[in-house]
Each structure stands twice: as structure tokens, then as C-alpha cells.
C-alpha atoms as one frame of an Amber mdcrd trajectory, in Angstrom:
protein
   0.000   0.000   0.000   1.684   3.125  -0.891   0.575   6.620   1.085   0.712
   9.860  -0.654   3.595  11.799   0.192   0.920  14.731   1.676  -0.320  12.012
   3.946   3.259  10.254   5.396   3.015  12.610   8.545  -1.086  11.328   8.804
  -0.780   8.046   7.620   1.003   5.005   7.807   1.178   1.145   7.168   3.112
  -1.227   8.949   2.812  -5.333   8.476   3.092  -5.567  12.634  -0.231  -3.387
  13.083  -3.485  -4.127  11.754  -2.280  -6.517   9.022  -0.482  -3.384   7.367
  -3.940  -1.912   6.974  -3.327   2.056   6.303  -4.097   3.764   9.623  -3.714
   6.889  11.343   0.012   7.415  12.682   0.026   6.431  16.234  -2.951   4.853
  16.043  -4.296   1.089  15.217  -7.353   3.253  13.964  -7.658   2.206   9.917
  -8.528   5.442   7.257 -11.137   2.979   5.822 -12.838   3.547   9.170 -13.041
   7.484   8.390 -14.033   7.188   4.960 -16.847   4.487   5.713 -18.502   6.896
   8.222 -18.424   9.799   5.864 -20.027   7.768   3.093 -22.667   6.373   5.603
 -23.690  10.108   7.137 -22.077   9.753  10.401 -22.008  13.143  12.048 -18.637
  14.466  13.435 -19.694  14.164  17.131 -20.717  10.323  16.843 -17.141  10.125
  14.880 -14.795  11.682  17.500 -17.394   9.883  20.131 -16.692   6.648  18.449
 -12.212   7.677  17.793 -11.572   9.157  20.548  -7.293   9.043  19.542  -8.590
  11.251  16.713  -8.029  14.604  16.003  -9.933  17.054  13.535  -5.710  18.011
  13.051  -5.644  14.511  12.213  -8.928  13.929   9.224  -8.529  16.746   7.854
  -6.096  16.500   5.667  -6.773  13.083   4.494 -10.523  14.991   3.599  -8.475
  17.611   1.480  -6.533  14.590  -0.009  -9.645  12.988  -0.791 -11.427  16.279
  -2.236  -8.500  17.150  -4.583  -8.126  13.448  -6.121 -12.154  13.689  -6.876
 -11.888  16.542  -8.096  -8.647  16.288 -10.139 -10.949  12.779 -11.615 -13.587
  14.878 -12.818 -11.636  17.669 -14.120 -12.889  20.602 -11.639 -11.057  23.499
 -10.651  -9.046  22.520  -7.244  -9.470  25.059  -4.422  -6.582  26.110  -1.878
């Protein structure tokens, strides 16, 4: 699994923790887990309520990673 050099500081994947699944640095908490609850709705309080180890310092920029490879896909204009 390869992490995008904006993300090395956020993210990180090593075979000894969680199977090498990518997770938050410091953490045994998975990205999957973030992006699943913003696909199904979850609201921000029931997300830190649930990830307690997690930081808004922490999602955000794997949100702004996320927003500029969808819209880089569709060929919008990126924002700063």
C-alpha cells in the first residue's frame, strides 16, 4: 500500500499493526474507518465519540486529499 507523500506525517502502514492496513500514525485506527462513516452520514460528534485518539488536526487532511483526487478525476477546478 503506498501513502501519498501529503499524507506520510497522517498516515502510515506497517505489516506488525493491523495486518499493514493504512491507519492513522500512532494509532491502530484504519482510514477505511473514516471514509466508511463519511459515506454512511455519520455526524462528526458520533465520529470523535466513536475515535476518541482522533483529532480534527488529524482527518482533515486526508478529507483535502480525498477532495482534490475527486476533483482532479472529474476535471474541476481545485481550491486552496
Amino acid at each position: 500500500m503506498t501513502i501519498p507523500k501529503e499524507l506520510e506525517g497522517v498516515l502510515s502502514s506497517k505489516p506488525d499493526i493491523m495486518g499493514g492496513d493504512v491507519c492513522f500514525t500512532g494509532t491502530r485506527i484504519p482510514v477505511v474507518m473514516l471514509l466508511d462513516n463519511v459515506s454512511a452520514g455519520t455526524s462528526w460528534e458520533e465520529f470523535y465519540d466513536a475515535y476518541p485518539d482522533l483529532t480534527p488536526e488529524m482527518v482533515r487532511p486526508v478529507l483535502e486529499w480525498e477532495n482534490k483526487q475527486a476533483r482532479m478525476a472529474m476535471g474541476l477546478e481545485l481550491v486552496a
